[in-house]
Amino acid sequence: MKTFLLCAVLATVTAGCASETETARYYDNNDIELAVGNGALMMCSCVFVMEMPEDHCRAWVRASPNVARLSVDTTAKTVESSAFITWAAKAHWVDEKRGCVLE
Amino acid sequence: MKIFLLLAAVWVPSFAWAQICPVRLSPFPTESWAKDTSVTASRTAELKALEDYAFTLTGTDAQRKGVRTDALVIVKGGKIVYERYGRGFDETKRHISWSVAKSITSALTGVAVKKGVIKTSDSICTYLKGARPDLCPITVQNLLEFGSGMHWQESYENQSYQYSSVISMLFGEGHRDMTSFILSHRKAHDPGTFFNYSTGEADLLAEVIRQAAEPTLGKDWMWTELFDRLGMKSAVVQADLKGMPEGGSHVFATARDYAKFGYLFLNDGCWNGEHVLPEGWVTSSKTPSQTYLKGGGTDEEPTANGWMWWLNSNLPKFSEKPWPDAPDDAYTAIGHWGQWVVVVPSRDVVIVRLGDDRDSDGMSTKKLIPLALAVVP
């Protein structure tokens, strides 16, 4: 299982080294980095803007690859998201008009 | 006498051309919606057909299959005539708009034009000091028509993330400064010649109007000049770290407040007898844009676009109307995962459907609109 995960991570990261083609632009973010960012912002939006229960929100933000570990601080109104030690993201609630922002 | 006649000659035509706000016998729902479900409740068979379609879940929640409705609200004659929620939502819960936000950003542009802080013919470089010179021919109207000509890859979670401009902007390299990220894209076409549906373009428009409006109208202008006037108390517009409003995807509001937004358009941009949007703005919004008619688009978009609204137009390039069983004048704000605000002027109806449809078997606009219209007389 560990070998499989390592391979998956390496394959995803290696894909980030590919170059931009003339017609299509390639964006240099691997899937894990994107999943972590998505998890932080969407979880923050779901819990603090939509005000839905945390269980509902964890199901709602689930993305592929499903690797983001989410930590909700209801006092500070922040969400931290991480995966495989290396990748992390944080979102915080701003105010009643502007909701959450990904840091 | 001559002066009087001259004045009359000038005054009469201008009066004749002025658009008058629709007269409503029922009060506008600024404070709250009036509700009368007696008519729809009596249409038992039609109601069952609608609810069987909209609220029948498939499989487990974790499987994310089929139609997954969170809210369905129908407004007729200025009253809510049908309202039901699912999957834990209720009338107090905000819901993500996804691309319904684009239609809201289009309306906010109209508000800014009406307040005189921007013109649709203005160059984006008037407001975006970091734009490259080759982007300066792009106007506000080009953005309203998804016609900037900038390269943009609008794809979502069902394709490679590394080729999605949207995902990279929201969660990847672009997320801290989305304006710079959008402006970093190359020019692919001359402005106004090629339709390319783009969340980046709607976000850029939101930033352009923010830069134009904030110095005069204040940082909360979206609320004071639009949302508060309609009573959309739940409206949230998220932004990036630089303050760029995510006007292409990240507006949140309750289903009832999205219905107020639709009701503004149903009333030709008027609220309580006053023009919130410039005269003619709604007509332009629901007319196929010049850019759309010139070319572009994809097979996945068999629906004409006005100013960030999708239209039931039977253009020569289509084999049929996008929603064949709906009136010709229906037009819709559409968002990912099944968000819709449908306006049907000939039936005096607004339909709001919010959902979480994650696969290709999600709700179909073709089916929803006739089913929803069938429950109202």
mmCIF file of N, CA, C and O in Angstrom, chain A residues 12 15-16 18-31 33-34 37-38 41-42 45 48-53 56 58-65 92 95-103, chain B residues 61-64 87-89 92-96 98 151-153 161-165 167-168 170-173 175-176 181 184-186 214 219-220 223 235-241 246 250 252 337 356 358:
data_model
loop_
_atom_site.group_PDB
_atom_site.id
_atom_site.type_symbol
_atom_site.label_atom_id
_atom_site.label_comp_id
_atom_site.label_asym_id
_atom_site.label_seq_id
_atom_site.Cartn_x
_atom_site.Cartn_y
_atom_site.Cartn_z
ATOM 1 N N THR A 12 2.179 11.818 -10.001
ATOM 2 C CA THR A 12 1.474 13.101 -10.052
ATOM 3 C C THR A 12 2.445 14.263 -10.088
ATOM 4 O O THR A 12 2.293 15.209 -10.854
ATOM 5 N N ALA A 15 4.285 14.556 -13.380
ATOM 6 C CA ALA A 15 3.449 15.138 -14.426
ATOM 7 C C ALA A 15 3.566 16.653 -14.429
ATOM 8 O O ALA A 15 3.415 17.305 -15.452
ATOM 9 N N GLY A 16 3.899 17.214 -13.294
ATOM 10 C CA GLY A 16 4.052 18.664 -13.189
ATOM 11 C C GLY A 16 5.250 19.206 -13.940
ATOM 12 O O GLY A 16 5.411 20.403 -14.077
ATOM 13 N N ALA A 18 5.934 18.460 -17.099
ATOM 14 C CA ALA A 18 5.678 18.514 -18.534
ATOM 15 C C ALA A 18 5.637 19.963 -19.004
ATOM 16 O O ALA A 18 5.419 20.880 -18.230
ATOM 17 N N SER A 19 5.859 20.175 -20.282
ATOM 18 C CA SER A 19 5.950 21.546 -20.777
ATOM 19 C C SER A 19 4.637 21.999 -21.406
ATOM 20 O O SER A 19 3.779 21.196 -21.741
ATOM 21 N N GLU A 20 4.527 23.298 -21.578
ATOM 22 C CA GLU A 20 3.335 23.887 -22.174
ATOM 23 C C GLU A 20 3.357 23.668 -23.686
ATOM 24 O O GLU A 20 4.383 23.821 -24.324
ATOM 25 N N THR A 21 2.243 23.271 -24.247
ATOM 26 C CA THR A 21 2.184 23.138 -25.693
ATOM 27 C C THR A 21 1.762 24.468 -26.296
ATOM 28 O O THR A 21 1.344 25.378 -25.586
ATOM 29 N N GLU A 22 1.838 24.549 -27.604
ATOM 30 C CA GLU A 22 1.523 25.810 -28.252
ATOM 31 C C GLU A 22 0.043 26.149 -28.143
ATOM 32 O O GLU A 22 -0.341 27.295 -27.979
ATOM 33 N N THR A 23 -0.797 25.125 -28.237
ATOM 34 C CA THR A 23 -2.231 25.397 -28.243
ATOM 35 C C THR A 23 -2.850 25.343 -26.848
ATOM 36 O O THR A 23 -3.738 26.115 -26.538
ATOM 37 N N ALA A 24 -2.408 24.417 -26.043
ATOM 38 C CA ALA A 24 -3.000 24.281 -24.710
ATOM 39 C C ALA A 24 -1.992 24.694 -23.649
ATOM 40 O O ALA A 24 -0.810 24.352 -23.741
ATOM 41 N N ARG A 25 -2.465 25.420 -22.658
ATOM 42 C CA ARG A 25 -1.559 25.827 -21.581
ATOM 43 C C ARG A 25 -1.584 24.787 -20.480
ATOM 44 O O ARG A 25 -2.643 24.299 -20.100
ATOM 45 N N TYR A 26 -0.405 24.489 -19.995
ATOM 46 C CA TYR A 26 -0.260 23.525 -18.912
ATOM 47 C C TYR A 26 -0.021 24.297 -17.622
ATOM 48 O O TYR A 26 0.806 25.203 -17.574
ATOM 49 N N TYR A 27 -0.735 23.928 -16.568
ATOM 50 C CA TYR A 27 -0.588 24.619 -15.283
ATOM 51 C C TYR A 27 0.181 23.726 -14.326
ATOM 52 O O TYR A 27 -0.153 22.549 -14.161
ATOM 53 N N ASP A 28 1.172 24.299 -13.699
ATOM 54 C CA ASP A 28 2.145 23.516 -12.954
ATOM 55 C C ASP A 28 1.705 23.278 -11.510
ATOM 56 O O ASP A 28 2.401 23.647 -10.569
ATOM 57 N N ASN A 29 0.525 22.696 -11.351
ATOM 58 C CA ASN A 29 0.060 22.306 -10.017
ATOM 59 C C ASN A 29 -0.286 20.831 -10.064
ATOM 60 O O ASN A 29 -1.029 20.406 -10.947
ATOM 61 N N ASN A 30 0.252 20.065 -9.121
ATOM 62 C CA ASN A 30 -0.110 18.646 -9.137
ATOM 63 C C ASN A 30 -1.465 18.441 -8.463
ATOM 64 O O ASN A 30 -1.985 19.316 -7.760
ATOM 65 N N ASP A 31 -2.013 17.252 -8.669
ATOM 66 C CA ASP A 31 -3.375 16.967 -8.200
ATOM 67 C C ASP A 31 -3.505 17.104 -6.686
ATOM 68 O O ASP A 31 -4.547 17.542 -6.181
ATOM 69 N N GLU A 33 -1.786 19.054 -4.593
ATOM 70 C CA GLU A 33 -1.771 20.483 -4.242
ATOM 71 C C GLU A 33 -3.158 21.098 -4.498
ATOM 72 O O GLU A 33 -3.683 21.861 -3.679
ATOM 73 N N LEU A 34 -3.751 20.744 -5.625
ATOM 74 C CA LEU A 34 -5.065 21.279 -5.968
ATOM 75 C C LEU A 34 -6.147 20.732 -5.038
ATOM 76 O O LEU A 34 -7.043 21.463 -4.610
ATOM 77 N N GLY A 37 -5.929 22.588 -1.735
ATOM 78 C CA GLY A 37 -6.482 23.950 -1.847
ATOM 79 C C GLY A 37 -7.995 23.925 -1.933
ATOM 80 O O GLY A 37 -8.689 24.699 -1.274
ATOM 81 N N ASN A 38 -8.508 23.027 -2.746
ATOM 82 C CA ASN A 38 -9.962 22.863 -2.878
ATOM 83 C C ASN A 38 -10.581 22.520 -1.521
ATOM 84 O O ASN A 38 -11.592 23.109 -1.120
ATOM 85 N N LEU A 41 -10.656 25.712 0.932
ATOM 86 C CA LEU A 41 -11.599 26.782 0.587
ATOM 87 C C LEU A 41 -13.052 26.303 0.636
ATOM 88 O O LEU A 41 -13.920 26.981 1.201
ATOM 89 N N MET A 42 -13.290 25.128 0.064
ATOM 90 C CA MET A 42 -14.681 24.680 -0.022
ATOM 91 C C MET A 42 -15.220 24.269 1.352
ATOM 92 O O MET A 42 -16.397 24.480 1.652
ATOM 93 N N SER A 45 -16.058 27.446 3.106
ATOM 94 C CA SER A 45 -17.293 28.013 2.559
ATOM 95 C C SER A 45 -18.507 27.241 3.052
ATOM 96 O O SER A 45 -19.550 27.830 3.380
ATOM 97 N N PHE A 48 -18.777 27.771 7.187
ATOM 98 C CA PHE A 48 -18.953 29.127 7.724
ATOM 99 C C PHE A 48 -19.835 30.040 6.864
ATOM 100 O O PHE A 48 -20.312 31.060 7.344
ATOM 101 N N VAL A 49 -20.032 29.708 5.597
ATOM 102 C CA VAL A 49 -20.892 30.537 4.735
ATOM 103 C C VAL A 49 -22.248 29.852 4.528
ATOM 104 O O VAL A 49 -23.294 30.445 4.759
ATOM 105 N N MET A 50 -22.192 28.594 4.125
ATOM 106 C CA MET A 50 -23.449 27.859 3.935
ATOM 107 C C MET A 50 -24.016 27.392 5.273
ATOM 108 O O MET A 50 -25.197 27.063 5.364
ATOM 109 N N GLU A 51 -23.158 27.357 6.270
ATOM 110 C CA GLU A 51 -23.546 26.969 7.632
ATOM 111 C C GLU A 51 -24.197 25.586 7.676
ATOM 112 O O GLU A 51 -25.204 25.372 8.368
ATOM 113 N N MET A 52 -23.608 24.691 6.907
ATOM 114 C CA MET A 52 -24.074 23.307 6.912
ATOM 115 C C MET A 52 -23.280 22.499 7.947
ATOM 116 O O MET A 52 -22.155 22.869 8.311
ATOM 117 N N PRO A 53 -23.837 21.388 8.412
ATOM 118 C CA PRO A 53 -23.129 20.564 9.404
ATOM 119 C C PRO A 53 -21.804 20.036 8.850
ATOM 120 O O PRO A 53 -21.661 19.804 7.640
ATOM 121 N N HIS A 56 -21.874 16.896 6.625
ATOM 122 C CA HIS A 56 -22.350 17.192 5.260
ATOM 123 C C HIS A 56 -21.208 17.814 4.453
ATOM 124 O O HIS A 56 -20.980 17.454 3.293
ATOM 125 N N ARG A 58 -17.921 17.639 4.867
ATOM 126 C CA ARG A 58 -16.826 16.717 4.539
ATOM 127 C C ARG A 58 -17.195 15.871 3.317
ATOM 128 O O ARG A 58 -16.352 15.577 2.468
ATOM 129 N N ALA A 59 -18.464 15.479 3.230
ATOM 130 C CA ALA A 59 -18.911 14.708 2.063
ATOM 131 C C ALA A 59 -18.948 15.594 0.819
ATOM 132 O O ALA A 59 -18.594 15.165 -0.280
ATOM 133 N N TRP A 60 -19.349 16.843 1.004
ATOM 134 C CA TRP A 60 -19.520 17.775 -0.120
ATOM 135 C C TRP A 60 -18.185 18.142 -0.768
ATOM 136 O O TRP A 60 -18.097 18.307 -1.981
ATOM 137 N N VAL A 61 -17.127 18.281 0.035
ATOM 138 C CA VAL A 61 -15.845 18.750 -0.512
ATOM 139 C C VAL A 61 -14.971 17.610 -1.019
ATOM 140 O O VAL A 61 -13.913 17.866 -1.601
ATOM 141 N N ARG A 62 -15.408 16.381 -0.787
ATOM 142 C CA ARG A 62 -14.568 15.251 -1.200
ATOM 143 C C ARG A 62 -14.219 15.367 -2.685
ATOM 144 O O ARG A 62 -15.083 15.563 -3.524
ATOM 145 N N ALA A 63 -12.922 15.286 -2.983
ATOM 146 C CA ALA A 63 -12.478 15.438 -4.369
ATOM 147 C C ALA A 63 -11.498 14.317 -4.699
ATOM 148 O O ALA A 63 -10.994 13.630 -3.810
ATOM 149 N N SER A 64 -11.261 14.165 -5.971
ATOM 150 C CA SER A 64 -10.300 13.158 -6.411
ATOM 151 C C SER A 64 -8.969 13.832 -6.759
ATOM 152 O O SER A 64 -8.973 14.771 -7.554
ATOM 153 N N PRO A 65 -7.852 13.415 -6.209
ATOM 154 C CA PRO A 65 -7.693 12.321 -5.252
ATOM 155 C C PRO A 65 -8.180 12.725 -3.856
ATOM 156 O O PRO A 65 -7.984 13.869 -3.434
ATOM 157 N N HIS A 92 -9.589 31.050 5.541
ATOM 158 C CA HIS A 92 -10.221 31.663 6.715
ATOM 159 C C HIS A 92 -11.450 32.477 6.301
ATOM 160 O O HIS A 92 -11.527 32.981 5.180
ATOM 161 N N ASP A 95 -15.667 37.878 6.487
ATOM 162 C CA ASP A 95 -16.798 38.563 7.125
ATOM 163 C C ASP A 95 -18.102 38.118 6.465
ATOM 164 O O ASP A 95 -18.098 37.276 5.564
ATOM 165 N N GLU A 96 -19.204 38.702 6.888
ATOM 166 C CA GLU A 96 -20.533 38.285 6.418
ATOM 167 C C GLU A 96 -20.754 38.548 4.933
ATOM 168 O O GLU A 96 -21.618 37.933 4.321
ATOM 169 N N LYS A 97 -20.001 39.468 4.375
ATOM 170 C CA LYS A 97 -20.187 39.783 2.962
ATOM 171 C C LYS A 97 -19.245 39.006 2.052
ATOM 172 O O LYS A 97 -19.592 38.668 0.931
ATOM 173 N N ARG A 98 -18.034 38.737 2.539
ATOM 174 C CA ARG A 98 -17.011 38.171 1.660
ATOM 175 C C ARG A 98 -16.668 36.712 1.953
ATOM 176 O O ARG A 98 -15.804 36.130 1.289
ATOM 177 N N GLY A 99 -17.326 36.125 2.910
ATOM 178 C CA GLY A 99 -17.171 34.694 3.126
ATOM 179 C C GLY A 99 -15.744 34.268 3.420
ATOM 180 O O GLY A 99 -15.078 34.862 4.268
ATOM 181 N N CYS A 100 -15.272 33.267 2.702
ATOM 182 C CA CYS A 100 -13.958 32.687 2.970
ATOM 183 C C CYS A 100 -12.956 33.021 1.869
ATOM 184 O O CYS A 100 -13.326 33.267 0.726
ATOM 185 N N VAL A 101 -11.681 32.975 2.241
ATOM 186 C CA VAL A 101 -10.610 33.195 1.264
ATOM 187 C C VAL A 101 -9.532 32.144 1.481
ATOM 188 O O VAL A 101 -9.249 31.753 2.616
ATOM 189 N N LEU A 102 -8.963 31.685 0.389
ATOM 190 C CA LEU A 102 -7.860 30.726 0.435
ATOM 191 C C LEU A 102 -6.554 31.497 0.556
ATOM 192 O O LEU A 102 -6.259 32.359 -0.272
ATOM 193 N N GLU A 103 -5.814 31.190 1.616
ATOM 194 C CA GLU A 103 -4.580 31.964 1.867
ATOM 195 C C GLU A 103 -3.455 31.526 0.939
ATOM 196 O O GLU A 103 -3.465 30.427 0.420
ATOM 197 N N ASP B 61 -25.640 8.648 -0.631
ATOM 198 C CA ASP B 61 -25.120 10.004 -0.800
ATOM 199 C C ASP B 61 -23.666 9.968 -1.286
ATOM 200 O O ASP B 61 -23.257 10.761 -2.123
ATOM 201 N N ALA B 62 -22.901 9.017 -0.753
ATOM 202 C CA ALA B 62 -21.483 8.940 -1.112
ATOM 203 C C ALA B 62 -21.263 8.597 -2.584
ATOM 204 O O ALA B 62 -20.229 8.941 -3.156
ATOM 205 N N GLN B 63 -22.253 7.959 -3.197
ATOM 206 C CA GLN B 63 -22.101 7.591 -4.607
ATOM 207 C C GLN B 63 -22.277 8.787 -5.542
ATOM 208 O O GLN B 63 -21.856 8.740 -6.697
ATOM 209 N N ARG B 64 -22.923 9.826 -5.059
ATOM 210 C CA ARG B 64 -23.100 11.061 -5.837
ATOM 211 C C ARG B 64 -23.697 10.790 -7.220
ATOM 212 O O ARG B 64 -23.170 11.261 -8.238
ATOM 213 N N ARG B 87 -31.843 17.294 1.148
ATOM 214 C CA ARG B 87 -30.466 17.005 1.552
ATOM 215 C C ARG B 87 -29.957 17.958 2.650
ATOM 216 O O ARG B 87 -28.808 18.377 2.655
ATOM 217 N N GLY B 88 -30.840 18.349 3.547
ATOM 218 C CA GLY B 88 -30.409 19.142 4.702
ATOM 219 C C GLY B 88 -30.512 20.644 4.523
ATOM 220 O O GLY B 88 -30.237 21.404 5.453
ATOM 221 N N PHE B 89 -30.890 21.086 3.347
ATOM 222 C CA PHE B 89 -31.024 22.534 3.125
ATOM 223 C C PHE B 89 -32.415 23.018 3.542
ATOM 224 O O PHE B 89 -33.368 22.237 3.609
ATOM 225 N N THR B 92 -33.148 29.063 5.008
ATOM 226 C CA THR B 92 -32.143 29.933 5.629
ATOM 227 C C THR B 92 -30.718 29.629 5.152
ATOM 228 O O THR B 92 -29.796 30.389 5.446
ATOM 229 N N LYS B 93 -30.549 28.529 4.442
ATOM 230 C CA LYS B 93 -29.186 28.097 4.081
ATOM 231 C C LYS B 93 -28.722 28.724 2.766
ATOM 232 O O LYS B 93 -29.405 28.642 1.745
ATOM 233 N N ARG B 94 -27.542 29.295 2.811
ATOM 234 C CA ARG B 94 -26.929 29.775 1.569
ATOM 235 C C ARG B 94 -26.452 28.569 0.758
ATOM 236 O O ARG B 94 -26.057 27.556 1.321
ATOM 237 N N HIS B 95 -26.424 28.760 -0.550
ATOM 238 C CA HIS B 95 -25.959 27.705 -1.457
ATOM 239 C C HIS B 95 -24.974 28.321 -2.448
ATOM 240 O O HIS B 95 -25.136 29.464 -2.860
ATOM 241 N N ILE B 96 -23.995 27.534 -2.847
ATOM 242 C CA ILE B 96 -23.032 28.061 -3.823
ATOM 243 C C ILE B 96 -23.712 28.268 -5.175
ATOM 244 O O ILE B 96 -24.564 27.471 -5.587
ATOM 245 N N TRP B 98 -21.936 28.650 -8.113
ATOM 246 C CA TRP B 98 -21.073 28.364 -9.260
ATOM 247 C C TRP B 98 -21.355 29.431 -10.324
ATOM 248 O O TRP B 98 -21.403 30.604 -10.003
ATOM 249 N N HIS B 151 -6.848 33.467 -24.411
ATOM 250 C CA HIS B 151 -6.866 32.011 -24.306
ATOM 251 C C HIS B 151 -7.340 31.606 -22.910
ATOM 252 O O HIS B 151 -6.926 32.213 -21.922
ATOM 253 N N TRP B 152 -8.172 30.593 -22.851
ATOM 254 C CA TRP B 152 -8.689 30.121 -21.559
ATOM 255 C C TRP B 152 -9.236 28.711 -21.722
ATOM 256 O O TRP B 152 -9.953 28.440 -22.688
ATOM 257 N N GLN B 153 -8.873 27.819 -20.818
ATOM 258 C CA GLN B 153 -9.332 26.431 -20.887
ATOM 259 C C GLN B 153 -10.341 26.177 -19.766
ATOM 260 O O GLN B 153 -9.961 25.960 -18.616
ATOM 261 N N TYR B 161 -6.671 18.081 -14.404
ATOM 262 C CA TYR B 161 -6.606 19.340 -13.653
ATOM 263 C C TYR B 161 -5.540 20.288 -14.224
ATOM 264 O O TYR B 161 -5.674 21.496 -14.160
ATOM 265 N N GLN B 162 -4.465 19.685 -14.742
ATOM 266 C CA GLN B 162 -3.332 20.512 -15.183
ATOM 267 C C GLN B 162 -3.644 21.310 -16.453
ATOM 268 O O GLN B 162 -2.864 22.166 -16.846
ATOM 269 N N TYR B 163 -4.766 21.010 -17.077
ATOM 270 C CA TYR B 163 -5.165 21.772 -18.259
ATOM 271 C C TYR B 163 -6.426 22.598 -17.983
ATOM 272 O O TYR B 163 -7.050 23.090 -18.918
ATOM 273 N N SER B 164 -6.796 22.723 -16.745
ATOM 274 C CA SER B 164 -7.968 23.526 -16.397
ATOM 275 C C SER B 164 -7.542 24.904 -15.892
ATOM 276 O O SER B 164 -6.955 25.033 -14.810
ATOM 277 N N SER B 165 -7.851 25.919 -16.673
ATOM 278 C CA SER B 165 -7.541 27.288 -16.222
ATOM 279 C C SER B 165 -8.321 27.616 -14.952
ATOM 280 O O SER B 165 -7.817 28.322 -14.060
ATOM 281 N N ILE B 167 -9.527 25.566 -12.451
ATOM 282 C CA ILE B 167 -9.039 24.920 -11.230
ATOM 283 C C ILE B 167 -7.700 25.514 -10.806
ATOM 284 O O ILE B 167 -7.452 25.723 -9.615
ATOM 285 N N SER B 168 -6.872 25.813 -11.788
ATOM 286 C CA SER B 168 -5.589 26.428 -11.454
ATOM 287 C C SER B 168 -5.785 27.809 -10.833
ATOM 288 O O SER B 168 -5.064 28.204 -9.909
ATOM 289 N N LEU B 170 -8.547 28.898 -9.162
ATOM 290 C CA LEU B 170 -9.239 28.865 -7.868
ATOM 291 C C LEU B 170 -8.399 28.230 -6.762
ATOM 292 O O LEU B 170 -8.419 28.683 -5.615
ATOM 293 N N PHE B 171 -7.664 27.169 -7.114
ATOM 294 C CA PHE B 171 -6.995 26.379 -6.072
ATOM 295 C C PHE B 171 -5.498 26.210 -6.294
ATOM 296 O O PHE B 171 -4.821 25.645 -5.446
ATOM 297 N N GLY B 172 -4.969 26.631 -7.420
ATOM 298 C CA GLY B 172 -3.572 26.403 -7.744
ATOM 299 C C GLY B 172 -2.769 27.677 -7.856
ATOM 300 O O GLY B 172 -2.925 28.594 -7.047
ATOM 301 N N GLU B 173 -1.951 27.752 -8.885
ATOM 302 C CA GLU B 173 -0.995 28.853 -9.007
ATOM 303 C C GLU B 173 -1.653 30.232 -9.069
ATOM 304 O O GLU B 173 -1.012 31.229 -8.749
ATOM 305 N N HIS B 175 -4.424 31.297 -7.366
ATOM 306 C CA HIS B 175 -5.447 31.621 -6.364
ATOM 307 C C HIS B 175 -5.159 32.862 -5.518
ATOM 308 O O HIS B 175 -6.079 33.492 -5.018
ATOM 309 N N ARG B 176 -3.888 33.215 -5.364
ATOM 310 C CA ARG B 176 -3.595 34.369 -4.489
ATOM 311 C C ARG B 176 -3.800 35.711 -5.211
ATOM 312 O O ARG B 176 -4.052 36.726 -4.571
ATOM 313 N N PHE B 181 -3.190 36.346 -12.754
ATOM 314 C CA PHE B 181 -3.229 35.036 -13.392
ATOM 315 C C PHE B 181 -4.044 35.088 -14.691
ATOM 316 O O PHE B 181 -3.599 34.612 -15.737
ATOM 317 N N SER B 184 -2.368 36.878 -17.476
ATOM 318 C CA SER B 184 -1.146 36.233 -17.988
ATOM 319 C C SER B 184 -1.438 35.364 -19.218
ATOM 320 O O SER B 184 -0.517 34.852 -19.846
ATOM 321 N N HIS B 185 -2.708 35.193 -19.544
ATOM 322 C CA HIS B 185 -3.048 34.338 -20.686
ATOM 323 C C HIS B 185 -2.854 35.093 -22.003
ATOM 324 O O HIS B 185 -3.082 36.302 -22.090
ATOM 325 N N ARG B 186 -2.443 34.331 -23.011
ATOM 326 C CA ARG B 186 -2.123 34.958 -24.298
ATOM 327 C C ARG B 186 -3.391 35.374 -25.044
ATOM 328 O O ARG B 186 -4.470 34.835 -24.812
ATOM 329 N N GLU B 214 -15.627 51.191 -6.702
ATOM 330 C CA GLU B 214 -15.277 51.392 -5.281
ATOM 331 C C GLU B 214 -14.880 52.827 -4.926
ATOM 332 O O GLU B 214 -15.289 53.319 -3.859
ATOM 333 N N LYS B 219 -16.574 50.394 -0.796
ATOM 334 C CA LYS B 219 -16.141 49.004 -0.962
ATOM 335 C C LYS B 219 -17.301 48.020 -0.854
ATOM 336 O O LYS B 219 -17.190 46.893 -1.321
ATOM 337 N N ASP B 220 -18.408 48.449 -0.271
ATOM 338 C CA ASP B 220 -19.571 47.560 -0.177
ATOM 339 C C ASP B 220 -20.614 47.858 -1.247
ATOM 340 O O ASP B 220 -21.800 47.528 -1.095
ATOM 341 N N TRP B 223 -23.425 45.493 -2.396
ATOM 342 C CA TRP B 223 -24.543 45.305 -1.479
ATOM 343 C C TRP B 223 -25.443 46.545 -1.475
ATOM 344 O O TRP B 223 -26.657 46.437 -1.607
ATOM 345 N N ALA B 235 -26.662 37.481 0.586
ATOM 346 C CA ALA B 235 -25.660 37.449 -0.495
ATOM 347 C C ALA B 235 -24.227 37.586 0.016
ATOM 348 O O ALA B 235 -23.899 38.504 0.767
ATOM 349 N N VAL B 236 -23.400 36.663 -0.402
ATOM 350 C CA VAL B 236 -21.959 36.671 -0.106
ATOM 351 C C VAL B 236 -21.213 36.581 -1.437
ATOM 352 O O VAL B 236 -21.579 35.776 -2.298
ATOM 353 N N VAL B 237 -20.199 37.423 -1.615
ATOM 354 C CA VAL B 237 -19.348 37.341 -2.806
ATOM 355 C C VAL B 237 -17.916 37.148 -2.328
ATOM 356 O O VAL B 237 -17.317 38.066 -1.754
ATOM 357 N N GLN B 238 -17.400 35.948 -2.553
ATOM 358 C CA GLN B 238 -16.037 35.679 -2.072
ATOM 359 C C GLN B 238 -15.007 36.341 -2.988
ATOM 360 O O GLN B 238 -15.292 36.678 -4.132
ATOM 361 N N ALA B 239 -13.817 36.519 -2.455
ATOM 362 C CA ALA B 239 -12.768 37.226 -3.189
ATOM 363 C C ALA B 239 -11.431 36.535 -2.955
ATOM 364 O O ALA B 239 -11.305 35.705 -2.050
ATOM 365 N N ASP B 240 -10.436 36.889 -3.775
ATOM 366 C CA ASP B 240 -9.095 36.346 -3.522
ATOM 367 C C ASP B 240 -8.379 37.243 -2.507
ATOM 368 O O ASP B 240 -8.952 38.213 -1.987
ATOM 369 N N LEU B 241 -7.132 36.932 -2.234
ATOM 370 C CA LEU B 241 -6.395 37.681 -1.209
ATOM 371 C C LEU B 241 -6.199 39.151 -1.583
ATOM 372 O O LEU B 241 -6.008 39.992 -0.716
ATOM 373 N N GLU B 246 -14.774 36.963 -6.809
ATOM 374 C CA GLU B 246 -14.864 35.763 -7.652
ATOM 375 C C GLU B 246 -16.245 35.739 -8.303
ATOM 376 O O GLU B 246 -17.093 34.899 -8.000
ATOM 377 N N HIS B 250 -18.152 32.186 -7.214
ATOM 378 C CA HIS B 250 -18.289 32.050 -5.769
ATOM 379 C C HIS B 250 -19.190 33.104 -5.128
ATOM 380 O O HIS B 250 -18.765 33.870 -4.260
ATOM 381 N N PHE B 252 -22.717 33.213 -2.916
ATOM 382 C CA PHE B 252 -23.550 32.339 -2.082
ATOM 383 C C PHE B 252 -24.813 33.111 -1.689
ATOM 384 O O PHE B 252 -24.726 34.292 -1.352
ATOM 385 N N TRP B 337 -22.931 21.718 -11.409
ATOM 386 C CA TRP B 337 -23.623 20.836 -10.471
ATOM 387 C C TRP B 337 -25.130 21.121 -10.383
ATOM 388 O O TRP B 337 -25.776 20.790 -9.393
ATOM 389 N N ASP B 356 -26.714 19.434 -6.322
ATOM 390 C CA ASP B 356 -25.365 18.893 -6.151
ATOM 391 C C ASP B 356 -25.203 17.693 -7.091
ATOM 392 O O ASP B 356 -24.802 16.620 -6.675
ATOM 393 N N ARG B 358 -23.495 15.508 -9.495
ATOM 394 C CA ARG B 358 -22.066 15.333 -9.787
ATOM 395 C C ARG B 358 -21.786 14.480 -11.022
ATOM 396 O O ARG B 358 -20.644 14.389 -11.445
#
